[in-house]
Structures are given as C-alpha cells and as structure tokens.
XYZ file of C-alpha atoms in Angstrom:
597
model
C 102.937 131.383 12.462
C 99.959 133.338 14.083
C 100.609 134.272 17.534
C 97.763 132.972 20.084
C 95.789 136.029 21.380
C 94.529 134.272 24.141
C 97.794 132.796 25.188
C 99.438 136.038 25.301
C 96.557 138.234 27.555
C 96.769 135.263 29.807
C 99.908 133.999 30.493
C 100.613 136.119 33.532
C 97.334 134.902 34.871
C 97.313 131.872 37.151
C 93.458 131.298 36.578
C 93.294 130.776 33.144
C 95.883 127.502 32.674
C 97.439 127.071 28.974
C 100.627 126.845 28.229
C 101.955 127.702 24.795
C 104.536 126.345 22.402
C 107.996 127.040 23.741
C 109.550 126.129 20.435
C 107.462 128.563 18.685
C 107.763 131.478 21.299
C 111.342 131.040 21.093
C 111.656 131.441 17.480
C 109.742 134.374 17.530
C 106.621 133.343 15.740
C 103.816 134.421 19.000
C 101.981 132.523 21.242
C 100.600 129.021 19.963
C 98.541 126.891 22.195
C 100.835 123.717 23.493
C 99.186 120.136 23.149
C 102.166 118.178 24.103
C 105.267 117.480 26.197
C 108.426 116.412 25.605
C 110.127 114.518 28.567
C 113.394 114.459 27.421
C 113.379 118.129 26.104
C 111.410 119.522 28.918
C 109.497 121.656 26.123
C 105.693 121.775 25.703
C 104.865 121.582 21.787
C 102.665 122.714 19.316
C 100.701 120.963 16.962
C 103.149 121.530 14.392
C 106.212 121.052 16.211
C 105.277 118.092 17.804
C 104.776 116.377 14.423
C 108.907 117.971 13.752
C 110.004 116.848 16.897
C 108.862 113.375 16.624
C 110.622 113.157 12.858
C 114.212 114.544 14.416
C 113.677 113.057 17.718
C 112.374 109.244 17.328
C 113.489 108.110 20.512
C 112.205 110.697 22.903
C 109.238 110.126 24.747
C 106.351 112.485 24.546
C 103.215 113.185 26.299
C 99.882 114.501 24.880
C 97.664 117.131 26.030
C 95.890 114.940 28.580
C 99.017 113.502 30.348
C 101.403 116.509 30.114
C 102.028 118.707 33.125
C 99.260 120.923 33.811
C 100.522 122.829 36.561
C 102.287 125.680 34.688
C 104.787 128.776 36.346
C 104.984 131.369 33.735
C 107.763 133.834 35.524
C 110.435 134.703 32.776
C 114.045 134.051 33.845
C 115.555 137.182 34.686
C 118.799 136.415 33.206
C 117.384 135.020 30.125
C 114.180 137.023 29.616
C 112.649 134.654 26.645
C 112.844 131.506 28.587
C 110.994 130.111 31.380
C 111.372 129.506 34.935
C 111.191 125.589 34.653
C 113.265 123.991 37.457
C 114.275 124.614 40.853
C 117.744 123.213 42.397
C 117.165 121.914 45.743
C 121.271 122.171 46.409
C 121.274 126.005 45.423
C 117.853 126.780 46.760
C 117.038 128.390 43.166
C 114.622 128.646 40.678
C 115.946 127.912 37.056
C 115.456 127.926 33.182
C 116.384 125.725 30.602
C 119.832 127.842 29.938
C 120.649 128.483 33.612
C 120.237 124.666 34.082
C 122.701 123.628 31.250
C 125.018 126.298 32.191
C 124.971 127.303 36.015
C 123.220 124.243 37.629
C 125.381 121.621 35.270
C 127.543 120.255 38.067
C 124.359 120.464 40.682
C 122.807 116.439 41.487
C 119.162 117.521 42.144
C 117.758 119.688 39.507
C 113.928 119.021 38.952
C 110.915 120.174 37.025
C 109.245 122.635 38.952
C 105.447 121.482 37.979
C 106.498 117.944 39.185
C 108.186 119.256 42.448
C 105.658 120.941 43.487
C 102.641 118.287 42.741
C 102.755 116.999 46.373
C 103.658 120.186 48.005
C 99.846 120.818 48.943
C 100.357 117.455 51.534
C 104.041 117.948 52.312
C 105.727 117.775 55.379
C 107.457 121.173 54.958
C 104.242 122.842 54.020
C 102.568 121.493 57.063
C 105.211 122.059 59.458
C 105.510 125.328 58.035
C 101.773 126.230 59.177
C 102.726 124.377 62.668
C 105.541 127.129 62.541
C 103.839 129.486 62.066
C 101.466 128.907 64.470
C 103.779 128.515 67.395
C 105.470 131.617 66.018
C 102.459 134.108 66.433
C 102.324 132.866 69.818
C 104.984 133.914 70.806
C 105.194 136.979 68.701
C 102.078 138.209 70.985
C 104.132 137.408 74.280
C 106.680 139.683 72.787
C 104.502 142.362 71.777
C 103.417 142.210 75.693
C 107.246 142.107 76.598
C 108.060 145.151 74.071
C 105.064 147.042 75.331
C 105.444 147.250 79.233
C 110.159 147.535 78.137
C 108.687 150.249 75.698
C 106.450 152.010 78.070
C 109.424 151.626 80.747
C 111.931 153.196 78.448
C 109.326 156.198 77.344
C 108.975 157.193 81.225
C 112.496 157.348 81.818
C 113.460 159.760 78.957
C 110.565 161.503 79.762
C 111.141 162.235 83.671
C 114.714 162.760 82.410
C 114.129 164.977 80.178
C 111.797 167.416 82.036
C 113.862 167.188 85.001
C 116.473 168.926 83.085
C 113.803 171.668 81.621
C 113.227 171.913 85.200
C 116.738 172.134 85.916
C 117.592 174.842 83.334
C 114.702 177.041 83.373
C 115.714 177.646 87.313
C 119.319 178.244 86.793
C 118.411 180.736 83.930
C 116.092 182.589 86.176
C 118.733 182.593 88.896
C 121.184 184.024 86.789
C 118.871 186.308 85.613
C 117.527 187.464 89.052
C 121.632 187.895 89.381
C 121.766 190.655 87.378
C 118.914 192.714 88.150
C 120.558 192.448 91.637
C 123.523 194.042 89.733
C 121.348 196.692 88.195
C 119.426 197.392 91.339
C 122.180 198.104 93.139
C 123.412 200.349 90.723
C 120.596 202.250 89.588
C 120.733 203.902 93.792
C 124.503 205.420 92.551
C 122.857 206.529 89.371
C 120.876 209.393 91.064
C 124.281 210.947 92.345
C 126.038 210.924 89.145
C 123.417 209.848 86.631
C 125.526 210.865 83.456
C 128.224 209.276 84.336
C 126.205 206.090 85.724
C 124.527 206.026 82.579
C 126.968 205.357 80.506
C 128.331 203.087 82.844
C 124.938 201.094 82.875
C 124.796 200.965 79.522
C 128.095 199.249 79.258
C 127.312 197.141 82.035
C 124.352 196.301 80.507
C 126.227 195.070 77.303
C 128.746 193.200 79.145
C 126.049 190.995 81.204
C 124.096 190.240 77.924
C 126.834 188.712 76.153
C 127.746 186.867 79.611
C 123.726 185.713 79.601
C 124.306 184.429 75.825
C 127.312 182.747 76.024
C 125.933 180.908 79.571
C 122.570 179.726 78.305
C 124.619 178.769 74.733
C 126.604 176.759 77.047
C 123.722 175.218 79.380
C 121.632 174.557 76.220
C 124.753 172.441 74.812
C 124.774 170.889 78.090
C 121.246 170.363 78.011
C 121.073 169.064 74.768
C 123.871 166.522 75.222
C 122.804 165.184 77.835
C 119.030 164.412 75.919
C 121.017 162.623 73.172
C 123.160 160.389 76.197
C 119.657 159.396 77.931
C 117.779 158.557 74.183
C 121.192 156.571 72.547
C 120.996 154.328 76.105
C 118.735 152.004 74.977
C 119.495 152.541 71.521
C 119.640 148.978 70.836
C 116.763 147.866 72.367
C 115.090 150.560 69.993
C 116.557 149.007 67.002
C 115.535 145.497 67.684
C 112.003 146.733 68.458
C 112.266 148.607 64.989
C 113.318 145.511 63.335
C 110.697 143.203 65.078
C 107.874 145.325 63.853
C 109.268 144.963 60.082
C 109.479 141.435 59.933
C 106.145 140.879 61.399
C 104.592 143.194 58.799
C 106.357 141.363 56.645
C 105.565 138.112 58.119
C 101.579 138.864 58.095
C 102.326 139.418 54.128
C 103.891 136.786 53.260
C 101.202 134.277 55.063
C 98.644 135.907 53.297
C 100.369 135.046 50.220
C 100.998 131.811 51.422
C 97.019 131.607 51.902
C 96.221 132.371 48.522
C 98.348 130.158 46.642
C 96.660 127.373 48.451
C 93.436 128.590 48.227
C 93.964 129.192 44.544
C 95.987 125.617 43.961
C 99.216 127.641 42.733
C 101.336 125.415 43.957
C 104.707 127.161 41.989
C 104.003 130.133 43.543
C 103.387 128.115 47.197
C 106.845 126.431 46.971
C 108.862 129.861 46.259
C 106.855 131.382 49.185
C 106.802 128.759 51.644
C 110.728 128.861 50.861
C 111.048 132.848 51.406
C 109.077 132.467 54.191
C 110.944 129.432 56.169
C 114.012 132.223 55.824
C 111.959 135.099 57.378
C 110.457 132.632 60.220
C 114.260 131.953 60.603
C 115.456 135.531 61.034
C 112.309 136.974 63.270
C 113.100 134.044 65.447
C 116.677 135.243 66.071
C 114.894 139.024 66.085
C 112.635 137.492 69.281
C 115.729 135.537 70.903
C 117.639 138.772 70.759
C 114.787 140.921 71.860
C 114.305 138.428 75.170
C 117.971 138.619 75.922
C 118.359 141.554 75.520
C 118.078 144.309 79.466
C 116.865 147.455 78.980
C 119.584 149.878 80.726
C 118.214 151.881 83.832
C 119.750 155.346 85.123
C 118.850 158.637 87.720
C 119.750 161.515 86.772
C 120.234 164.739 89.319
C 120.975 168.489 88.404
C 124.321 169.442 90.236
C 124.797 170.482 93.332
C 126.593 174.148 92.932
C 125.977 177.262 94.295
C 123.356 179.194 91.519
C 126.427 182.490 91.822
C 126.970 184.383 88.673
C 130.889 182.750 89.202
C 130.103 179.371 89.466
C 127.469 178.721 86.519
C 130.083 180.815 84.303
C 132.750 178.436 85.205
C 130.336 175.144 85.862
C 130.982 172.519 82.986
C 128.759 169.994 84.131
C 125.423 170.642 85.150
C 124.043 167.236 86.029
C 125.597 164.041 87.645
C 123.858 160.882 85.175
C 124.231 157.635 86.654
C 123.415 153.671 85.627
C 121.704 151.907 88.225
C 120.428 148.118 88.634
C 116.668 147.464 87.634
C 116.081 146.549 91.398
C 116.533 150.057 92.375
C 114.391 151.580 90.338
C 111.728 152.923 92.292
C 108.444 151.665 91.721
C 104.344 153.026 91.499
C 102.270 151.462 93.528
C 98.546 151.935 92.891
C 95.766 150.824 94.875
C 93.969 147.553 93.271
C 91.492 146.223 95.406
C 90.915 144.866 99.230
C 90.528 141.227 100.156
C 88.460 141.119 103.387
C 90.173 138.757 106.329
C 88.848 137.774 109.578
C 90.666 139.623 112.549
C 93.606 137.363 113.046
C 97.410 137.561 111.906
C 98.659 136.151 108.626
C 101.606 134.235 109.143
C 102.464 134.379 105.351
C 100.982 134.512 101.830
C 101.995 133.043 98.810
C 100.805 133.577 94.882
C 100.542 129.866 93.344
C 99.775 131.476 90.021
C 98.204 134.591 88.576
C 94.934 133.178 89.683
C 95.644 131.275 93.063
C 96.778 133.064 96.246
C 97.516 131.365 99.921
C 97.228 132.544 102.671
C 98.187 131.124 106.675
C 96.762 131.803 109.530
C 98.957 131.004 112.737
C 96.578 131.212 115.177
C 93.931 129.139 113.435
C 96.074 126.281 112.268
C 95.193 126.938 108.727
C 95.664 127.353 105.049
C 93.270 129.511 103.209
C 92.737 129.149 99.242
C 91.657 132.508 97.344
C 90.867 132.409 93.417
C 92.000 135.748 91.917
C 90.275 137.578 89.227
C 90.576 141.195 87.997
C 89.569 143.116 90.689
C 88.568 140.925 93.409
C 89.353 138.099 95.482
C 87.057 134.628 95.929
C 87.541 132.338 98.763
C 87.740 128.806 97.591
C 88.787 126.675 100.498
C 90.662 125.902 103.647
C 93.641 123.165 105.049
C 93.027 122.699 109.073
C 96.276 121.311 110.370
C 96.969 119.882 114.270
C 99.384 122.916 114.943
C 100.369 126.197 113.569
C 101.968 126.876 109.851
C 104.616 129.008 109.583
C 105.353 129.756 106.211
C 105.475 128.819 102.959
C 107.113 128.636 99.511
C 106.339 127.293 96.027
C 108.169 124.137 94.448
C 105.633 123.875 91.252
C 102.569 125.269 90.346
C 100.534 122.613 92.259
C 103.001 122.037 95.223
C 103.910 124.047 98.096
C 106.171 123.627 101.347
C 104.891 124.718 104.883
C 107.254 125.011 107.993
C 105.171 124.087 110.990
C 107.578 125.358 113.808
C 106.159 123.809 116.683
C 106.185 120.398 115.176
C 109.701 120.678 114.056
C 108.604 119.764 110.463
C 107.872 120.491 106.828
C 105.085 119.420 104.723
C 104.742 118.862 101.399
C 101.463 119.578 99.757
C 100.699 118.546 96.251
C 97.042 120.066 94.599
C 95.066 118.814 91.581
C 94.867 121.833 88.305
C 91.213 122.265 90.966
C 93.599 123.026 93.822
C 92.531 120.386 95.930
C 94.480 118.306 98.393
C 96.192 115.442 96.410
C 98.906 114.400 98.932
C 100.499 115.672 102.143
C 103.864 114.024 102.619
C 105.778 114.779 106.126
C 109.991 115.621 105.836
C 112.150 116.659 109.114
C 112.413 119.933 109.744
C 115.667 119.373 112.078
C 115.015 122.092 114.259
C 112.806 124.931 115.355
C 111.924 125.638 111.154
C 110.325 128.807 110.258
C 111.147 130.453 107.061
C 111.149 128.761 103.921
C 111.996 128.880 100.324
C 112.836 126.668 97.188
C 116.105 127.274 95.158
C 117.587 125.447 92.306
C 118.367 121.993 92.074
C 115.170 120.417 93.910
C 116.555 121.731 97.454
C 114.861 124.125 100.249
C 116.503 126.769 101.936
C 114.935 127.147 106.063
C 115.926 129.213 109.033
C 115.768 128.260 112.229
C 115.995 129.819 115.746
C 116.804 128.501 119.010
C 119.759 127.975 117.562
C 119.566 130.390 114.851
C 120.722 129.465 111.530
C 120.161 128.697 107.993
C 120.224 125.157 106.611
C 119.402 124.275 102.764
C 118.060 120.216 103.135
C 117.027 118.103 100.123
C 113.391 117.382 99.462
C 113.866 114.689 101.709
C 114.666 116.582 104.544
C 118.332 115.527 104.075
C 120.555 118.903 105.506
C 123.180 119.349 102.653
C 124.464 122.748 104.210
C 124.575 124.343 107.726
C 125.114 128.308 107.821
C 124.912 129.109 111.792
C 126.450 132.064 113.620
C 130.152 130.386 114.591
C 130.918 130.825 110.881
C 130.393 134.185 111.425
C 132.104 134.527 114.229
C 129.479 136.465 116.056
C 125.602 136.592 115.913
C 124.514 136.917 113.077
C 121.295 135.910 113.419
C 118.843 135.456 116.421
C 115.788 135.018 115.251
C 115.365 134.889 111.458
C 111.762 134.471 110.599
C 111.604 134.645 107.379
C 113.602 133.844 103.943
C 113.124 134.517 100.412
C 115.543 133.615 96.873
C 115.960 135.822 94.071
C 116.429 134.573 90.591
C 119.798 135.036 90.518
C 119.832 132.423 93.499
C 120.302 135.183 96.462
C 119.240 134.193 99.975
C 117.604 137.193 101.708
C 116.786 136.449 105.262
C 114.661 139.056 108.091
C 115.340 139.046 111.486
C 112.676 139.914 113.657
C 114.416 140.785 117.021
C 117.528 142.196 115.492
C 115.709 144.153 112.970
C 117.572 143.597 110.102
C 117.707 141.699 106.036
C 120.739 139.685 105.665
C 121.654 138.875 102.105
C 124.039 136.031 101.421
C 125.058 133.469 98.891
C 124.532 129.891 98.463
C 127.504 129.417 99.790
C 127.042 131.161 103.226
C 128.758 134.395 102.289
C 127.497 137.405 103.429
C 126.709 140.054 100.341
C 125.170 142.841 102.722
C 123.233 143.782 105.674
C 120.700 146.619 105.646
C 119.331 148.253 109.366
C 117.006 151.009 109.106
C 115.675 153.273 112.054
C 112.274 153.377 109.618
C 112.520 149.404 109.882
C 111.730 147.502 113.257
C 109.983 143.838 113.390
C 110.507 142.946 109.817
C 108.855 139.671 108.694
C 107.915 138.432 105.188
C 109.931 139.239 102.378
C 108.910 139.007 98.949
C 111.187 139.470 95.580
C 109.842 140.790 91.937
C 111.998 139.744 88.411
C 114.412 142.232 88.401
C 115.931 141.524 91.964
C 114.004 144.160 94.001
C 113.105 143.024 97.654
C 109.587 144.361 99.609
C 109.844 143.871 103.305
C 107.114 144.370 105.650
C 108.214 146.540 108.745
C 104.868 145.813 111.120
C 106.265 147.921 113.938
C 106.139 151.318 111.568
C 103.315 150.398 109.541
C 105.449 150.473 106.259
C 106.801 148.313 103.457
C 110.444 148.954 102.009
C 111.562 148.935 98.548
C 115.368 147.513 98.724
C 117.627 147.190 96.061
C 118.942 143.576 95.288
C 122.662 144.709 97.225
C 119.859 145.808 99.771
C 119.980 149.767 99.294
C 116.863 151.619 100.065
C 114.821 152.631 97.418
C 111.126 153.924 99.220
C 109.004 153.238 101.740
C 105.362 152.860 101.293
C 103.396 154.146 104.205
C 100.257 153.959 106.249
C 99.747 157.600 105.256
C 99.779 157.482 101.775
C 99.103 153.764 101.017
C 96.677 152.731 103.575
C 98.948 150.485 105.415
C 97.748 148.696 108.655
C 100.572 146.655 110.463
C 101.401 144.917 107.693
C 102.823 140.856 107.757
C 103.364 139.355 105.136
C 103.916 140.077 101.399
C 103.838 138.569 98.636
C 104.181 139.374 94.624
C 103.089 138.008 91.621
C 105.250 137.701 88.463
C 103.042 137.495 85.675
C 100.121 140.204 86.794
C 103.045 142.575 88.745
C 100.803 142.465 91.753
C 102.099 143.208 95.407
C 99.933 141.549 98.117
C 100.203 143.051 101.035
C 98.319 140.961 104.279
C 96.895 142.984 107.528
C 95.033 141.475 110.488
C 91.829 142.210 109.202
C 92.467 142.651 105.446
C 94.974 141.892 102.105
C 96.102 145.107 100.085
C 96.138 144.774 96.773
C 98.809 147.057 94.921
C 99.744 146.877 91.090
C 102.972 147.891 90.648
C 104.815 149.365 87.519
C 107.864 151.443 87.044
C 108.208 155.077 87.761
C-alpha cells in the first residue's frame, strides 16, 4: 500500500488535522488517509480496510468521515512506540494506548477515549477553576515576592555587616601582632650595635622563629575567620532554599500557562487536558512552596570580635576570636530615615493611631478633638475633625473602620464606627469604670484599659463588662501609679508606661509580670507603639528621645533630638504594612521609615 506523504510530514502538526489508517500503519504499509471509525475497535480506517472490517466485523458499529472524531492526539506511546496515545484513565491519572489499555489499565473502571474526554474540556469546570486558580495564585505569588524581597534584603545586610566586621576584626589583630614584633626587633636592633655579629645571627634566627609564629597565627585566624563566614551564611540556609525553590516553580509556572494559553487559543484540546493536569500538580506544590515560605522566620544574630588582650601570648593561645549570638527579631536594631513632616497646630497630641496605610488619627487633649489625615507617599492631607464635650485620651483600633477612645474625665469609652470615606457612622457610649486612660484591643473582641486613681489594669468586654481586674494588691506593692498608656503585641503581650514612675511594665493576659525596664535616659514616658516582630518604641518627652526595646523589654537604641530631629515627643505610632514610625510633637508629626540594620 502507498504510504500518504502528506499524512506523514503532518502528523506531528496540530494545524493540519488528518488522521491516518491505524490498521495500515500498524502493518507497516505507510501512512493512508483515515475516512472512518470504528467504535467498538477504537481504530480509524482506511478506505480499504473499512470495506475488510465491515466483512469480519458485521456487528460493529462504524462511523464515516463526517461523524468520526475529529479531534486527533498524535503522541506515540512510549512503551509501545507504533501505537497511539488514545485514552486517558481518570483512576491512574494516565494517558494510554490501545495495548497499555488491554494490559495495564484492564482492571481500571474509567478508561475513556481521549478525543471524546476532552470535547467539553474548553467549558469545564476544572478548566475554569483552573484559570480562577491561577489567578488567585499570582496574587499572592506577588505578595510573596514583596515578602521574599524585604526577608532577602534583611538576610543580605546581616551577612554583610557580619562579614566585614570580621575583616575588620582580623585585619586589626594582624596588624597588632605585627606591630608586636617590630617592637621585638626594635628593641633588639639597640643591643645589635654592641655585639652586632653576634646579634646578627641572633636576629636572623629570631627573625625565622617570629615568621613561622606569624604563619601559623594568621593560618589559624583565617580558619577562624572562615568558619565563622560559613556559620553566619548556613543560618538561614533554609530560608535560601525555599526562596531557590519558589523562583523555579514560578518560572515554571509562567511556562506552563503559556502553554496552557496556546492550546486554547489553538483548540488543542488533548494537549489542554495533559497540561491543565501537570499544571493543577505544580499549582499544588508552589502552594505548599508559599505556605512554607510564610511560615517560615528568618533567624537573627550579633556578632562581636572577642574581648582579649591583642599580646603576642594571648592571640597564640586564643581559639575563639568572636562571641556569635542568636537574638529575637525585636532586638534587632533598626534604621530610621527621615520621611516627611506633617505640620500641627501648637498644642499636645494626646495619641495617634494608623487606621490603615492611608488613614492616620490623631487627638488633641486640649481641643477636645479627633483629627483625620489621608496619607500618601510623602505627605500628609488633612481630611477632617471629631469635636467631643471633653478631652480624648487615647485610642486603639478594633477594625479598619472602628476605633475606641478613653475620655478620662468622663469616665468612659466610645466606640466610633467610619464609612470606607471615614466618616462618622455611629458613636456608641460603654463604661469606662474608672478614671480610663490607655487603651488597646486584644483577642477575643475584649479591650485592655488602665486606670489611675486607683491605678490598675482592667480588660472589659465590648460592652464595658470588666472580665479581669489587675491592680497593685496582687502585686503586693505599687506597681503602678499612674499608667497612661498601653499597647498589645501580636503575641498578646500587655506593655503598659507609667508616667510618674518612669517605667514599661510588660505582663501577660493573665496579670503576670514578664519584665520591667527603668532607664536614667527614660523619664515621662507616654505612648507606646509595637511593630510585627515584637519590638516596642516608647516616647521619653522629658529627654527628647524615643527607645527601641526588645519584646522582654531590653534596650536596643535610642533615637535622639540630635540626630533625628526630635522635639518632646508624645505619642507614637507605627504602621504595619508601609513600616512607618509616626512620631507626634506639639507643633509637628515626624515621619520615619524604618527598615532593618
């Protein structure tokens, strides 16, 4: 039989669509247009073959050129190279030919044609909520490409200051040593000019002896040196490899929807099913990838060269030239670099508050106020203001459009609810059982206050319902005597400043007392604000400052009125998503971003 030109050049070509005799191609006698199909045999036919096939099989039904399958997938088997890839098995998730069907799929209960599997797939519900997938999943594959960007750039700073601090570190003790021995020589090149032959032969061996000293110490610092680069880079070694692994499977990702695009632009639907099928898997895995990468805390450490004595003896005998230590992401220090100003009437700011990225508060004590500000990129806008019978206090978020206010005087807490325009919706009135001043929401739809006059701590129900009293008999002294202000960190700390005793109490939901921190650098402290990883800004008005504390309330810094422009600062306040500290004067609001060192 003459083999079909045509048929041949083209069967590995999706745009030209004709399908050749199977029969014929299997019997080794070429390429031969097909012109009809046999249901029962699943085998398109030849003229000729077809007129056989209906002698030998009377009772099978077949279907001519116009009703036949026209959707063709010409991928050979691999197992069995000369047949075709005719079926897929929904139970093994496989492609199969005729053999692989009669033989490895016999015992399998959903084995179907492959052109009549995929007729609908253009319309199916796995195709479309594969593209709703998809979707949803570049979303949030940019939000982790933020995320990986500002751990990354974290991560690169840290080896970096590591690293050149022990350059630093080594290129001083090697000049030490160094200036060591020309001491040595100095000294004796003075008894060289009374017995110079004799001292010159003694120098020369001296000189020997100190070299080999000088190599074996900076072979030994170097090993030092170098071991302690590979400790800092393997720290975060598996952050690294999850990043490295993200990055493949979104390459491969953007491949494999491209693919995915083309089959459907080109109506291969074959092609679409075994793709959309790949891809479901991938979708599957990067999602684990972007769980893992979310859960996932990049480690944080300080290194310090040792403290020793730079004496020939004690580098020759030193084994361990720098102290490495792990530390908490709260007390990492932080950069803060001037953003912009937000001009304020002369008058104190009782507190300030970030509703979102784009919405700061701010209350004025002495003008029975609340002030609205719209934030954009480098500036503040005013918006619009709240006048109230007596003073606010302070204030905390509950949701993005409601806030709580203390009002001290009044002995109560209000509840005010915006529209997405940050206007007034509702005001709603709870008790504020006592002399209320600081404020702040925790878990389980509750409010944490202090109180003075008597001092204490109270969490109350949004109802105004006190669930818990903290006050200072539990303490058994005085804990507290005027606590102004209160803030919660995400792990659901209570940090609490006390203006007249000068201090930050941290306790537990409970009551318990975690730590105290008192600071001669601290005096007056009032608002407190808290970033994600647990480190707490205070603003010390007395000394001009703000302090960077640890979440067990260890100093970190102090920014200053000398090098940060600071005023008698308030009240802070810091904003999650755009890492922005806001830092409110009597006559102005300090913008600082803030990023790790």
């Amino acid at each position: 039989m003459t083999a079909n030109t045509s048929a041949l050049t083209t069967q590995d070509s999706y745009e030209t669509k004709e399908m050749y005799c199977e029969e014929c191609e299997k019997h080794g006698d070429g390429y031969t247009p097909a012109v009809a199909f046999c249901v029962d045999c699943v085998e398109y036919k030849c003229v000729t073959c077809r007129k056989y096939h209906k002698r030998q099989s009377k009772t099978h039904k077949i279907q001519n050129y116009d009703s036949m399958p026209q959707d063709f997938y010409f991928e050979k088997c691999s197992t069995h190279t000369r047949q075709l890839i005719k079926f897929y098995c929904s139970v093994c998730s496989k492609e199969a030919c005729q053999e692989c069907k009669d033989n490895e799929h016999v015992k399998c209960s959903d084995v179907n044609h492959l052109p009549i599997l995929a007729s609908g797939i253009q319309n199916s519900n796995d195709l479309k909520d594969l593209q709703q997938n998809l979707d949803k999943l570049y979303t949030d594959i940019k939000y982790i490409e933020k995320l990986l960007e500002a751990k990354s750039e974290v991560v690169d700073k840290q080896e970096e200051k590591a690293i050149e601090a022990c350059k630093d570190h080594v290129d001083k003790l090697k000049e030490a040593f160094k200036q060591h021995h020309q001491d040595v020589i100095h000294a004796l090149d003075k008894k060289i000019e009374e017995t110079i032959a004799r001292l010159k032969k003694q120098r020369l061996e001296l000189v020997q002896e100190l070299s080999e000293k000088e190599r074996k110490f900076k072979n030994k610092i170097t090993k030092a040196e170098t071991g302690m680069k590979e400790e800092v880079v393997s720290l975060n070694k598996e952050f690294k490899v999850l990043r490295s692994e993200h990055f493949n499977l979104v390459e491969n990702l953007k491949a494999l929807t491209a693919d995915l695009e083309q089959a459907q632009k080109l109506g291969q639907n074959c092609i679409l099913f075994i793709k959309l099928k790949i891809t479901e898997q991938l979708c599957e895995n990067l999602r684990q990838n972007l769980d893992q990468i979310q859960q996932t805390c990049i480690l944080y450490f300080k290194l310090k060269p040792s403290n020793i004595q730079p004496t020939e003896l004690s580098l020759e005998s030193e084994t361990r030239f720098f102290t490495f230590k792990k530390v908490h992401a709260s007390a990492v220090e932080r950069k803060f670099v001037f953003n912009f100003d937000i001009n304020s009437p002369t008058d104190h700011i009782s507190s300030l508050l970030v509703l979102s990225e784009h919405t700061l508060i701010k209350l004025y004590w002495t003008k029975c106020c609340l002030v609205i500000y719209k934030l954009e990129k480098s500036q503040a806008k005013y918006i619009d203001d709240i006048k109230f019978n007596t003073s606010p206090w302070h204030i905390t978020k509950i949701l993005d459009n409601k806030v709580a206010v203390t009002f001290q005087n009044e002995r109560m807490i209000k509840i005010i609810t915006f529209s997405k325009y940050i206007k007034v919706l509702d005001i709603t009135e709870i008790p504020g059982n006592g002399y209320c001043t600081g404020i702040a929401y925790i878990m389980n739809q509750h409010l944490v206050v202090s109180y003075w006059n008597p001092a204490s701590i109270k969490i109350l129900s949004m109802s105004g319902e006190i669930v818990k009293t903290f006050d200072n008999q539990d303490y058994g002294q005085d804990m507290f005597i005027e606590p102004w202000y209160i803030i919660v960190s995400p792990d659901n700390l209570i940090y609490v400043s006390d203006w007249y005793k000068h201090t930050v109490t941290c306790l537990t939901i409970e009551g318990e007392v975690k730590a105290v921190f008192i600071n001669d650098q601290l005096k007056i402290p009032r608002q407190l604000a808290v970033d994600e990883y647990g480190s707490i800004y205070v603003s010390g008005a007395k000394f001009k400052n703000i302090h960077q504390l640890s979440s067990d309330l260890t100093e970190v810094q102090i920014l200053s009125n000398k090098s940060h422009g600071l005023n008698q600062p308030e009240s802070v306040a810091f904003c999650q998503n755009t890492k922005r500290l806001f830092v409110g004067m009597p006559n102005k609001i300090k913008v600082f971003q803030v990023s790790h060192e």
